[in-house]
PDB file of C-alpha atoms in Angstrom:
ATOM      1  CA  MET A   1      -0.231   0.101  -0.137  1.00 49.00           C
ATOM      2  CA  ALA A   2       2.600   2.684   1.016  1.00 47.00           C
ATOM      3  CA  ASN A   3       4.336   1.759  -2.405  1.00 48.00           C
ATOM      4  CA  SER A   4       1.408   2.104  -4.597  1.00 45.00           C
ATOM      5  CA  CYS A   5       0.697   5.949  -2.262  1.00 47.00           C
ATOM      6  CA  HIS A   6       4.177   6.168  -3.505  1.00 49.00           C
ATOM      7  CA  THR A   7       3.731   6.084  -6.783  1.00 45.00           C
ATOM      8  CA  CYS A   8       0.501   7.695  -6.648  1.00 46.00           C
ATOM      9  CA  CYS A   9       2.304  10.506  -5.581  1.00 48.00           C
ATOM     10  CA  ILE A  10       4.542  10.758  -8.185  1.00 46.00           C
ATOM     11  CA  TYR A  11       1.994  10.810 -10.605  1.00 45.00           C
ATOM     12  CA  LEU A  12       0.609  13.780  -8.856  1.00 44.00           C
ATOM     13  CA  GLU A  13       4.241  15.822  -9.049  1.00 50.00           C
ATOM     14  CA  ILE A  14       4.789  14.812 -12.786  1.00 47.00           C
ATOM     15  CA  LEU A  15       1.010  15.327 -14.733  1.00 47.00           C
ATOM     16  CA  PRO A  16       0.838  19.000 -14.864  1.00 45.00           C
ATOM     17  CA  ASP A  17       3.781  19.202 -16.373  1.00 51.00           C
ATOM     18  CA  PHE A  18       2.879  16.606 -18.718  1.00 46.00           C
ATOM     19  CA  LEU A  19      -0.533  18.419 -19.454  1.00 46.00           C
ATOM     20  CA  GLU A  20       1.228  21.371 -20.204  1.00 47.00           C
ATOM     21  CA  ALA A  21       3.921  19.875 -22.313  1.00 46.00           C
ATOM     22  CA  GLY A  22       0.956  18.315 -24.305  1.00 49.00           C
ATOM     23  CA  PHE A  23      -0.652  21.301 -25.042  1.00 45.00           C
ATOM     24  CA  PHE A  24       2.190  22.727 -26.156  1.00 44.00           C
ATOM     25  CA  PHE A  25       3.995  19.443 -28.675  1.00 45.00           C
ATOM     26  CA  LEU A  26      -0.058  19.963 -30.108  1.00 44.00           C
ATOM     27  CA  ALA A  27       0.122  23.535 -30.826  1.00 43.00           C
ATOM     28  CA  SER A  28       3.722  22.852 -32.277  1.00 46.00           C
ATOM     29  CA  ILE A  29       3.268  20.037 -34.626  1.00 43.00           C
ATOM     30  CA  ILE A  30      -0.725  20.760 -36.010  1.00 41.00           C
ATOM     31  CA  PRO A  31      -0.173  23.400 -39.103  1.00 43.00           C
ATOM     32  CA  THR A  32      -1.633  26.601 -38.414  1.00 40.00           C
ATOM     33  CA  ASN A  33      -2.317  29.738 -41.278  1.00 40.00           C
ATOM     34  CA  ASN A  34      -2.702  32.884 -39.548  1.00 40.00           C
ATOM     35  CA  LEU A  35      -0.063  33.991 -36.802  1.00 33.00           C
ATOM     36  CA  THR A  36      -1.467  37.427 -36.823  1.00 37.00           C
ATOM     37  CA  ARG A  37      -4.604  36.059 -35.258  1.00 40.00           C
ATOM     38  CA  ASN A  38      -3.283  33.557 -33.200  1.00 39.00           C
ATOM     39  CA  SER A  39      -1.515  36.318 -31.835  1.00 37.00           C
ATOM     40  CA  LYS A  40      -4.535  37.554 -30.201  1.00 40.00           C
ATOM     41  CA  MET A  41      -5.568  34.884 -27.643  1.00 43.00           C
ATOM     42  CA  LEU A  42      -9.109  35.070 -26.303  1.00 45.00           C
ATOM     43  CA  PRO A  43      -8.628  38.765 -26.660  1.00 42.00           C
ATOM     44  CA  THR A  44     -10.809  40.850 -24.019  1.00 39.00           C
ATOM     45  CA  THR A  45     -12.947  44.037 -25.160  1.00 38.00           C
ATOM     46  CA  SER A  46     -16.143  46.013 -23.985  1.00 41.00           C
ATOM     47  CA  ILE A  47     -19.365  45.313 -24.759  1.00 43.00           C
ATOM     48  CA  ASN A  48     -22.124  47.247 -26.651  1.00 46.00           C
ATOM     49  CA  PRO A  49     -25.406  47.234 -24.866  1.00 42.00           C
ATOM     50  CA  ARG A  50     -26.842  47.704 -28.197  1.00 42.00           C
ATOM     51  CA  ASP A  51     -25.461  44.549 -29.103  1.00 45.00           C
ATOM     52  CA  GLN A  52     -26.093  42.026 -27.179  1.00 46.00           C
ATOM     53  CA  GLY A  53     -28.718  40.796 -28.323  1.00 48.00           C
ATOM     54  CA  ASN A  54     -28.372  38.307 -31.361  1.00 52.00           C
ATOM     55  CA  GLY A  55     -29.218  41.282 -33.143  1.00 43.00           C
ATOM     56  CA  SER A  56     -31.255  42.772 -36.592  1.00 39.00           C
ATOM     57  CA  LEU A  57     -29.462  42.309 -39.957  1.00 43.00           C
ATOM     58  CA  ASN A  58     -30.251  43.921 -42.726  1.00 44.00           C
ATOM     59  CA  THR A  59     -31.328  41.458 -46.009  1.00 39.00           C
ATOM     60  CA  ARG A  60     -28.106  40.463 -47.270  1.00 41.00           C
ATOM     61  CA  ALA A  61     -26.504  40.258 -44.300  1.00 46.00           C
ATOM     62  CA  SER A  62     -28.935  38.102 -42.936  1.00 46.00           C
ATOM     63  CA  ALA A  63     -28.724  35.992 -45.759  1.00 39.00           C
ATOM     64  CA  ARG A  64     -24.790  35.199 -44.650  1.00 46.00           C
ATOM     65  CA  HIS A  65     -26.473  34.795 -41.410  1.00 53.00           C
ATOM     66  CA  THR A  66     -29.098  31.967 -41.584  1.00 61.00           C
ATOM     67  CA  ALA A  67     -28.477  28.797 -39.609  1.00 58.00           C
ATOM     68  CA  GLY A  68     -27.839  27.040 -42.712  1.00 59.00           C
ATOM     69  CA  ALA A  69     -25.303  29.117 -44.231  1.00 65.00           C
ATOM     70  CA  LYS A  70     -23.548  28.915 -40.858  1.00 64.00           C
ATOM     71  CA  ARG A  71     -23.875  25.224 -40.834  1.00 61.00           C
ATOM     72  CA  TYR A  72     -22.434  25.174 -44.268  1.00 58.00           C
ATOM     73  CA  LYS A  73     -19.315  27.208 -43.601  1.00 63.00           C
ATOM     74  CA  TYR A  74     -18.747  25.085 -40.498  1.00 63.00           C
ATOM     75  CA  LEU A  75     -18.668  21.258 -42.411  1.00 60.00           C
ATOM     76  CA  ARG A  76     -16.957  23.298 -45.025  1.00 64.00           C
ATOM     77  CA  ARG A  77     -13.923  24.132 -43.050  1.00 63.00           C
ATOM     78  CA  LEU A  78     -14.260  20.646 -40.982  1.00 67.00           C
ATOM     79  CA  LEU A  79     -13.176  19.132 -44.785  1.00 66.00           C
ATOM     80  CA  HIS A  80     -10.280  21.334 -44.561  1.00 65.00           C
ATOM     81  CA  PHE A  81      -7.946  20.798 -41.915  1.00 71.00           C
ATOM     82  CA  ARG A  82      -5.475  23.539 -42.920  1.00 77.00           C
ATOM     83  CA  HIS A  83      -7.871  26.328 -42.862  1.00 76.00           C
ATOM     84  CA  MET A  84      -8.623  25.297 -39.287  1.00 87.00           C
ATOM     85  CA  ASP A  85      -6.786  27.295 -36.134  1.00 88.00           C
ATOM     86  CA  PHE A  86      -5.285  24.514 -34.096  1.00 91.00           C
ATOM     87  CA  GLU A  87      -3.436  26.471 -31.973  1.00 93.00           C
ATOM     88  CA  PHE A  88      -5.758  28.537 -30.818  1.00 92.00           C
ATOM     89  CA  ALA A  89      -7.902  25.552 -30.221  1.00 94.00           C
ATOM     90  CA  VAL A  90      -5.213  23.639 -27.815  1.00 95.00           C
ATOM     91  CA  TRP A  91      -5.108  27.525 -25.944  1.00 94.00           C
ATOM     92  CA  GLN A  92      -9.135  27.440 -25.475  1.00 95.00           C
ATOM     93  CA  MET A  93      -8.943  23.344 -23.779  1.00 96.00           C
ATOM     94  CA  LEU A  94      -5.799  24.903 -21.754  1.00 95.00           C
ATOM     95  CA  TYR A  95      -7.720  27.814 -20.482  1.00 96.00           C
ATOM     96  CA  LEU A  96     -11.048  25.897 -19.624  1.00 95.00           C
ATOM     97  CA  PHE A  97      -8.802  23.972 -16.902  1.00 93.00           C
ATOM     98  CA  THR A  98      -6.710  27.739 -15.591  1.00 92.00           C
ATOM     99  CA  SER A  99      -9.287  30.264 -16.193  1.00 93.00           C
ATOM    100  CA  PRO A 100     -12.569  29.728 -18.133  1.00 95.00           C
ATOM    101  CA  GLN A 101     -14.001  32.739 -17.730  1.00 93.00           C
ATOM    102  CA  LYS A 102     -12.272  33.898 -20.370  1.00 93.00           C
ATOM    103  CA  VAL A 103     -12.346  31.505 -23.326  1.00 94.00           C
ATOM    104  CA  TYR A 104     -16.645  32.996 -23.272  1.00 93.00           C
ATOM    105  CA  ARG A 105     -14.712  36.253 -23.201  1.00 90.00           C
ATOM    106  CA  ASN A 106     -13.663  35.204 -26.376  1.00 88.00           C
ATOM    107  CA  PHE A 107     -17.353  34.003 -27.501  1.00 88.00           C
ATOM    108  CA  GLN A 108     -18.520  37.653 -27.000  1.00 87.00           C
ATOM    109  CA  TYR A 109     -15.554  38.717 -28.845  1.00 86.00           C
ATOM    110  CA  ARG A 110     -17.171  36.482 -31.348  1.00 84.00           C
ATOM    111  CA  LYS A 111     -20.714  37.556 -31.335  1.00 85.00           C
ATOM    112  CA  GLN A 112     -19.116  41.454 -31.696  1.00 86.00           C
ATOM    113  CA  THR A 113     -16.556  40.621 -35.298  1.00 84.00           C
ATOM    114  CA  LYS A 114     -18.919  37.860 -36.648  1.00 80.00           C
ATOM    115  CA  ASP A 115     -22.353  38.179 -35.201  1.00 81.00           C
ATOM    116  CA  GLN A 116     -22.168  34.642 -33.846  1.00 86.00           C
ATOM    117  CA  TRP A 117     -22.136  33.540 -30.467  1.00 89.00           C
ATOM    118  CA  ALA A 118     -21.313  29.581 -31.297  1.00 86.00           C
ATOM    119  CA  ARG A 119     -17.684  29.011 -32.962  1.00 88.00           C
ATOM    120  CA  ASP A 120     -17.215  29.147 -36.783  1.00 84.00           C
ATOM    121  CA  ASP A 121     -13.888  26.694 -36.561  1.00 86.00           C
ATOM    122  CA  PRO A 122     -14.507  23.217 -36.352  1.00 88.00           C
ATOM    123  CA  ALA A 123     -10.648  22.511 -34.665  1.00 90.00           C
ATOM    124  CA  PHE A 124     -11.926  22.355 -30.883  1.00 94.00           C
ATOM    125  CA  LEU A 125     -14.145  19.757 -31.825  1.00 91.00           C
ATOM    126  CA  VAL A 126     -11.154  17.803 -33.600  1.00 92.00           C
ATOM    127  CA  LEU A 127      -8.723  18.063 -31.078  1.00 94.00           C
ATOM    128  CA  LEU A 128     -11.385  16.776 -28.392  1.00 95.00           C
ATOM    129  CA  SER A 129     -11.817  14.223 -30.750  1.00 93.00           C
ATOM    130  CA  ILE A 130      -8.770  13.350 -30.917  1.00 94.00           C
ATOM    131  CA  TRP A 131      -8.485  13.897 -27.153  1.00 94.00           C
ATOM    132  CA  LEU A 132     -11.653  11.601 -26.473  1.00 94.00           C
ATOM    133  CA  CYS A 133      -9.909   8.583 -28.778  1.00 95.00           C
ATOM    134  CA  VAL A 134      -6.811   8.518 -27.152  1.00 95.00           C
ATOM    135  CA  SER A 135      -8.357   8.331 -23.366  1.00 95.00           C
ATOM    136  CA  THR A 136     -10.690   5.491 -24.653  1.00 94.00           C
ATOM    137  CA  ILE A 137      -7.914   3.630 -26.162  1.00 95.00           C
ATOM    138  CA  GLY A 138      -5.882   4.143 -22.946  1.00 94.00           C
ATOM    139  CA  PHE A 139      -9.190   2.831 -20.524  1.00 94.00           C
ATOM    140  CA  GLY A 140      -9.451  -0.300 -22.781  1.00 94.00           C
ATOM    141  CA  PHE A 141      -5.913  -1.034 -22.320  1.00 94.00           C
ATOM    142  CA  VAL A 142      -5.799  -0.528 -18.744  1.00 93.00           C
ATOM    143  CA  LEU A 143      -9.106  -2.802 -18.454  1.00 92.00           C
ATOM    144  CA  GLY A 144      -7.128  -5.046 -20.468  1.00 93.00           C
ATOM    145  CA  PHE A 145      -9.013  -5.603 -23.535  1.00 94.00           C
ATOM    146  CA  GLY A 146      -8.553  -6.559 -26.877  1.00 93.00           C
ATOM    147  CA  PHE A 147      -8.399  -4.683 -30.793  1.00 93.00           C
ATOM    148  CA  VAL A 148     -11.555  -6.049 -31.281  1.00 94.00           C
ATOM    149  CA  GLU A 149     -13.181  -5.287 -27.558  1.00 94.00           C
ATOM    150  CA  MET A 150     -11.243  -1.875 -27.869  1.00 93.00           C
ATOM    151  CA  ILE A 151     -12.957  -0.742 -30.837  1.00 94.00           C
ATOM    152  CA  LYS A 152     -16.359  -1.240 -29.922  1.00 94.00           C
ATOM    153  CA  LEU A 153     -15.767   0.550 -26.621  1.00 95.00           C
ATOM    154  CA  LEU A 154     -14.413   2.943 -28.743  1.00 94.00           C
ATOM    155  CA  LEU A 155     -16.946   3.323 -31.379  1.00 94.00           C
ATOM    156  CA  TRP A 156     -19.774   3.256 -28.416  1.00 94.00           C
ATOM    157  CA  VAL A 157     -18.109   6.142 -26.647  1.00 93.00           C
ATOM    158  CA  VAL A 158     -17.721   8.457 -29.676  1.00 91.00           C
ATOM    159  CA  PHE A 159     -20.817   8.379 -31.077  1.00 92.00           C
ATOM    160  CA  ILE A 160     -23.506   7.768 -27.960  1.00 93.00           C
ATOM    161  CA  ASP A 161     -21.269   9.142 -25.079  1.00 92.00           C
ATOM    162  CA  CYS A 162     -20.108  11.962 -26.639  1.00 90.00           C
ATOM    163  CA  VAL A 163     -21.890  12.737 -29.981  1.00 90.00           C
ATOM    164  CA  GLY A 164     -25.537  11.425 -28.855  1.00 94.00           C
ATOM    165  CA  VAL A 165     -25.718  12.486 -25.326  1.00 95.00           C
ATOM    166  CA  GLY A 166     -24.425  15.588 -26.182  1.00 94.00           C
ATOM    167  CA  LEU A 167     -26.852  16.525 -29.318  1.00 95.00           C
ATOM    168  CA  LEU A 168     -29.305  15.541 -26.168  1.00 97.00           C
ATOM    169  CA  ILE A 169     -28.135  17.367 -23.540  1.00 97.00           C
ATOM    170  CA  ALA A 170     -27.138  20.990 -26.204  1.00 96.00           C
ATOM    171  CA  THR A 171     -30.764  20.560 -27.649  1.00 96.00           C
ATOM    172  CA  LEU A 172     -32.455  20.066 -23.510  1.00 97.00           C
ATOM    173  CA  MET A 173     -30.665  23.211 -23.270  1.00 97.00           C
ATOM    174  CA  TRP A 174     -31.164  25.090 -26.201  1.00 96.00           C
ATOM    175  CA  PHE A 175     -35.131  24.381 -25.062  1.00 96.00           C
ATOM    176  CA  ILE A 176     -34.883  25.504 -21.491  1.00 95.00           C
ATOM    177  CA  SER A 177     -32.967  28.600 -22.092  1.00 95.00           C
ATOM    178  CA  ASN A 178     -34.837  30.500 -24.512  1.00 94.00           C
ATOM    179  CA  LYS A 179     -38.444  29.024 -23.542  1.00 92.00           C
ATOM    180  CA  PHE A 180     -37.670  29.929 -19.339  1.00 93.00           C
ATOM    181  CA  LEU A 181     -34.469  32.303 -19.348  1.00 94.00           C
ATOM    182  CA  LEU A 182     -34.772  35.259 -21.794  1.00 93.00           C
ATOM    183  CA  LYS A 183     -35.096  38.805 -20.129  1.00 89.00           C
ATOM    184  CA  GLN A 184     -37.882  38.822 -23.004  1.00 82.00           C
ATOM    185  CA  GLN A 185     -39.348  37.108 -25.483  1.00 74.00           C
ATOM    186  CA  ASN A 186     -38.323  38.444 -29.194  1.00 69.00           C
ATOM    187  CA  ARG A 187     -36.794  36.307 -31.608  1.00 65.00           C
ATOM    188  CA  ASP A 188     -33.771  39.359 -31.863  1.00 68.00           C
ATOM    189  CA  TYR A 189     -32.723  37.590 -28.726  1.00 79.00           C
ATOM    190  CA  ASP A 190     -32.320  33.619 -28.912  1.00 88.00           C
ATOM    191  CA  VAL A 191     -29.588  31.608 -27.831  1.00 92.00           C
ATOM    192  CA  GLU A 192     -27.811  29.311 -30.979  1.00 91.00           C
ATOM    193  CA  TRP A 193     -27.954  25.704 -30.974  1.00 92.00           C
ATOM    194  CA  GLY A 194     -24.470  25.601 -31.956  1.00 91.00           C
ATOM    195  CA  TYR A 195     -23.611  28.016 -28.917  1.00 94.00           C
ATOM    196  CA  ALA A 196     -25.261  25.486 -26.727  1.00 96.00           C
ATOM    197  CA  PHE A 197     -23.690  22.213 -28.210  1.00 94.00           C
ATOM    198  CA  ASP A 198     -20.007  24.743 -28.282  1.00 94.00           C
ATOM    199  CA  VAL A 199     -20.923  25.087 -23.941  1.00 96.00           C
ATOM    200  CA  HIS A 200     -21.544  21.085 -23.501  1.00 96.00           C
ATOM    201  CA  LEU A 201     -18.240  20.741 -25.120  1.00 95.00           C
ATOM    202  CA  ASN A 202     -16.121  22.872 -23.159  1.00 96.00           C
ATOM    203  CA  ALA A 203     -17.981  21.322 -20.125  1.00 97.00           C
ATOM    204  CA  PHE A 204     -17.245  17.920 -21.465  1.00 96.00           C
ATOM    205  CA  TYR A 205     -13.762  18.259 -21.827  1.00 96.00           C
ATOM    206  CA  PRO A 206     -12.453  18.993 -18.592  1.00 96.00           C
ATOM    207  CA  LEU A 207     -14.964  15.886 -17.464  1.00 96.00           C
ATOM    208  CA  LEU A 208     -13.375  13.899 -20.203  1.00 95.00           C
ATOM    209  CA  VAL A 209      -9.502  14.787 -18.828  1.00 96.00           C
ATOM    210  CA  ILE A 210     -10.434  13.568 -15.263  1.00 97.00           C
ATOM    211  CA  LEU A 211     -11.995  10.681 -15.567  1.00 96.00           C
ATOM    212  CA  HIS A 212     -11.001   9.381 -18.881  1.00 94.00           C
ATOM    213  CA  PHE A 213      -7.223  10.348 -17.886  1.00 95.00           C
ATOM    214  CA  ILE A 214      -5.617  11.372 -15.173  1.00 96.00           C
ATOM    215  CA  GLN A 215      -7.963   8.933 -13.130  1.00 96.00           C
ATOM    216  CA  LEU A 216      -6.452   5.561 -14.952  1.00 94.00           C
ATOM    217  CA  PHE A 217      -3.288   6.875 -13.216  1.00 94.00           C
ATOM    218  CA  PHE A 218      -5.023   5.522 -10.094  1.00 95.00           C
ATOM    219  CA  ILE A 219      -7.518   2.843 -11.098  1.00 94.00           C
ATOM    220  CA  HIS A 220      -5.203  -0.328 -10.702  1.00 89.00           C
ATOM    221  CA  TYR A 221      -3.657   0.801  -7.372  1.00 88.00           C
ATOM    222  CA  VAL A 222      -5.826   2.911  -5.903  1.00 93.00           C
ATOM    223  CA  ILE A 223      -9.824   2.872  -6.846  1.00 94.00           C
ATOM    224  CA  LEU A 224     -10.602  -0.668  -8.058  1.00 92.00           C
ATOM    225  CA  SER A 225      -8.738  -1.961  -4.424  1.00 89.00           C
ATOM    226  CA  ALA A 226     -10.717  -3.542  -1.504  1.00 84.00           C
ATOM    227  CA  SER A 227     -10.112  -1.037   0.978  1.00 88.00           C
ATOM    228  CA  SER A 228     -12.996   2.372   1.771  1.00 92.00           C
ATOM    229  CA  ILE A 229      -9.547   4.958   0.244  1.00 94.00           C
ATOM    230  CA  GLY A 230     -10.419   2.999  -3.198  1.00 94.00           C
ATOM    231  CA  TYR A 231     -13.864   4.346  -3.414  1.00 93.00           C
ATOM    232  CA  PHE A 232     -13.157   7.267  -1.433  1.00 96.00           C
ATOM    233  CA  VAL A 233     -10.151   8.402  -4.567  1.00 96.00           C
ATOM    234  CA  GLY A 234     -12.731   7.335  -7.343  1.00 96.00           C
ATOM    235  CA  ASN A 235     -16.001   8.727  -6.007  1.00 97.00           C
ATOM    236  CA  THR A 236     -13.658  12.220  -5.410  1.00 97.00           C
ATOM    237  CA  PHE A 237     -12.771  12.756  -9.063  1.00 97.00           C
ATOM    238  CA  TRP A 238     -16.110  12.249 -10.108  1.00 98.00           C
ATOM    239  CA  LEU A 239     -17.135  14.573  -7.570  1.00 98.00           C
ATOM    240  CA  ILE A 240     -14.874  17.269  -9.577  1.00 97.00           C
ATOM    241  CA  ALA A 241     -15.141  16.356 -13.159  1.00 97.00           C
ATOM    242  CA  ILE A 242     -19.188  16.519 -12.833  1.00 97.00           C
ATOM    243  CA  GLY A 243     -18.345  20.029 -10.782  1.00 97.00           C
ATOM    244  CA  TYR A 244     -16.599  21.535 -13.195  1.00 97.00           C
ATOM    245  CA  TYR A 245     -19.472  20.561 -15.854  1.00 97.00           C
ATOM    246  CA  ILE A 246     -21.607  21.997 -13.680  1.00 98.00           C
ATOM    247  CA  TYR A 247     -19.738  25.376 -13.474  1.00 97.00           C
ATOM    248  CA  VAL A 248     -18.770  25.967 -17.090  1.00 97.00           C
ATOM    249  CA  THR A 249     -22.491  24.994 -18.160  1.00 97.00           C
ATOM    250  CA  PHE A 250     -22.892  27.769 -16.087  1.00 97.00           C
ATOM    251  CA  LEU A 251     -20.547  30.571 -16.956  1.00 97.00           C
ATOM    252  CA  GLY A 252     -21.321  29.851 -20.903  1.00 96.00           C
ATOM    253  CA  TYR A 253     -25.048  30.756 -20.491  1.00 97.00           C
ATOM    254  CA  SER A 254     -24.786  33.651 -17.574  1.00 96.00           C
ATOM    255  CA  ALA A 255     -21.739  34.797 -20.524  1.00 94.00           C
ATOM    256  CA  LEU A 256     -25.078  35.416 -22.604  1.00 94.00           C
ATOM    257  CA  PRO A 257     -26.961  39.722 -21.599  1.00 92.00           C
ATOM    258  CA  PHE A 258     -30.167  38.827 -22.505  1.00 92.00           C
ATOM    259  CA  LEU A 259     -30.635  35.777 -20.009  1.00 94.00           C
ATOM    260  CA  LYS A 260     -31.988  35.993 -16.123  1.00 93.00           C
ATOM    261  CA  ASN A 261     -31.622  33.769 -13.512  1.00 94.00           C
ATOM    262  CA  THR A 262     -28.518  31.816 -14.501  1.00 96.00           C
ATOM    263  CA  VAL A 263     -28.038  30.658 -11.041  1.00 96.00           C
ATOM    264  CA  ILE A 264     -30.544  27.931 -11.060  1.00 96.00           C
ATOM    265  CA  LEU A 265     -27.699  26.186 -13.262  1.00 97.00           C
ATOM    266  CA  LEU A 266     -25.367  25.750 -10.117  1.00 97.00           C
ATOM    267  CA  TYR A 267     -28.005  24.295  -8.369  1.00 97.00           C
ATOM    268  CA  PRO A 268     -27.354  20.537  -9.011  1.00 97.00           C
ATOM    269  CA  PHE A 269     -24.394  20.348  -6.905  1.00 97.00           C
ATOM    270  CA  ALA A 270     -27.102  20.210  -4.087  1.00 97.00           C
ATOM    271  CA  LEU A 271     -27.693  16.412  -5.251  1.00 97.00           C
ATOM    272  CA  LEU A 272     -24.425  15.908  -6.470  1.00 97.00           C
ATOM    273  CA  ILE A 273     -23.545  16.146  -3.137  1.00 97.00           C
ATOM    274  CA  LEU A 274     -26.096  14.610  -1.772  1.00 98.00           C
ATOM    275  CA  LEU A 275     -24.881  11.803  -3.531  1.00 97.00           C
ATOM    276  CA  TYR A 276     -21.383  11.405  -3.176  1.00 98.00           C
ATOM    277  CA  VAL A 277     -22.146  11.843  -0.010  1.00 97.00           C
ATOM    278  CA  VAL A 278     -24.693   8.561  -0.169  1.00 97.00           C
ATOM    279  CA  SER A 279     -22.130   7.063  -1.892  1.00 96.00           C
ATOM    280  CA  LEU A 280     -19.472   6.609   0.388  1.00 96.00           C
ATOM    281  CA  ALA A 281     -21.830   6.226   3.278  1.00 96.00           C
ATOM    282  CA  ILE A 282     -22.790   3.033   1.835  1.00 95.00           C
ATOM    283  CA  GLY A 283     -19.353   1.754  -0.461  1.00 94.00           C
ATOM    284  CA  TRP A 284     -20.831   3.256  -4.077  1.00 95.00           C
ATOM    285  CA  ASN A 285     -17.395   2.901  -6.015  1.00 96.00           C
ATOM    286  CA  PHE A 286     -18.949   4.965  -9.385  1.00 96.00           C
ATOM    287  CA  THR A 287     -15.193   3.821 -11.013  1.00 96.00           C
ATOM    288  CA  LYS A 288     -15.812   0.442 -10.692  1.00 94.00           C
ATOM    289  CA  ALA A 289     -19.093   0.528 -12.055  1.00 95.00           C
ATOM    290  CA  LEU A 290     -17.738   2.294 -14.864  1.00 95.00           C
ATOM    291  CA  CYS A 291     -15.671  -0.550 -15.454  1.00 95.00           C
ATOM    292  CA  VAL A 292     -17.922  -3.032 -15.531  1.00 95.00           C
ATOM    293  CA  PHE A 293     -20.710  -1.116 -17.787  1.00 95.00           C
ATOM    294  CA  TYR A 294     -17.631  -0.173 -20.268  1.00 95.00           C
ATOM    295  CA  THR A 295     -17.080  -4.389 -20.033  1.00 94.00           C
ATOM    296  CA  TYR A 296     -20.413  -5.510 -20.483  1.00 93.00           C
ATOM    297  CA  ARG A 297     -20.550  -2.819 -23.939  1.00 92.00           C
ATOM    298  CA  VAL A 298     -18.185  -4.649 -25.508  1.00 91.00           C
ATOM    299  CA  LYS A 299     -18.310  -8.190 -24.698  1.00 83.00           C
TER     300      LYS A 299
END
């Protein structure tokens, strides 16, 4: 047990440096084509109250900013890697851990310059997909899966857990925010569905890193052990990860100046803490349950 604790301490010491090195390694190997714009990372600007809504556009501008036009532009850039700003996406990922408010400040800047809240560059989605695939393969390796089982797990996690659940959550939050949180019911003021999906991706990324990467170093040595330390450490990882998801989601919707009462998005914290305390009291190991569920999926 002493050797396991010593090993975990070593992992915790080197983990921050490893993550930071990984971020800058990605930024250095992925091509970018607009260094002048990248030098202005996460700009901060003052917001004109007259421009805080989605705004009315003239006929010609409206044609360029329809949902279909935005979707076509986004999907077209998805097929051209050299047109994506991967360096900026890496910086956003780093800021989601250190200062997520700065990420949403950039969304406000995009609204002023491009008249849309949602991302118009799929680079963040591409990098998130890479993180998801690598971490899922690592999870399968830790659980001792074979090649075929690992491919099945990867398909499940990517298309069901990430894409499917993400579309469901984004649609639900889009409906709730437009139905109940708008300060005034006006078609010039609404939450874009693409922005709701971006908020989910922003919140999902820290959760993914905590549960699918950092936690891997502790599964065999600590979390799956028979002692109470195992489910305490594992459930604490879940508390931090889901708590981070709730907080980043709250920041995303509170950044929209035409929404009200966004503090209610923090209310799930109470249920999360209650569930955490109950799980410790009854010895329910969330991570062990996840491992059993993943194994059941691929068998």
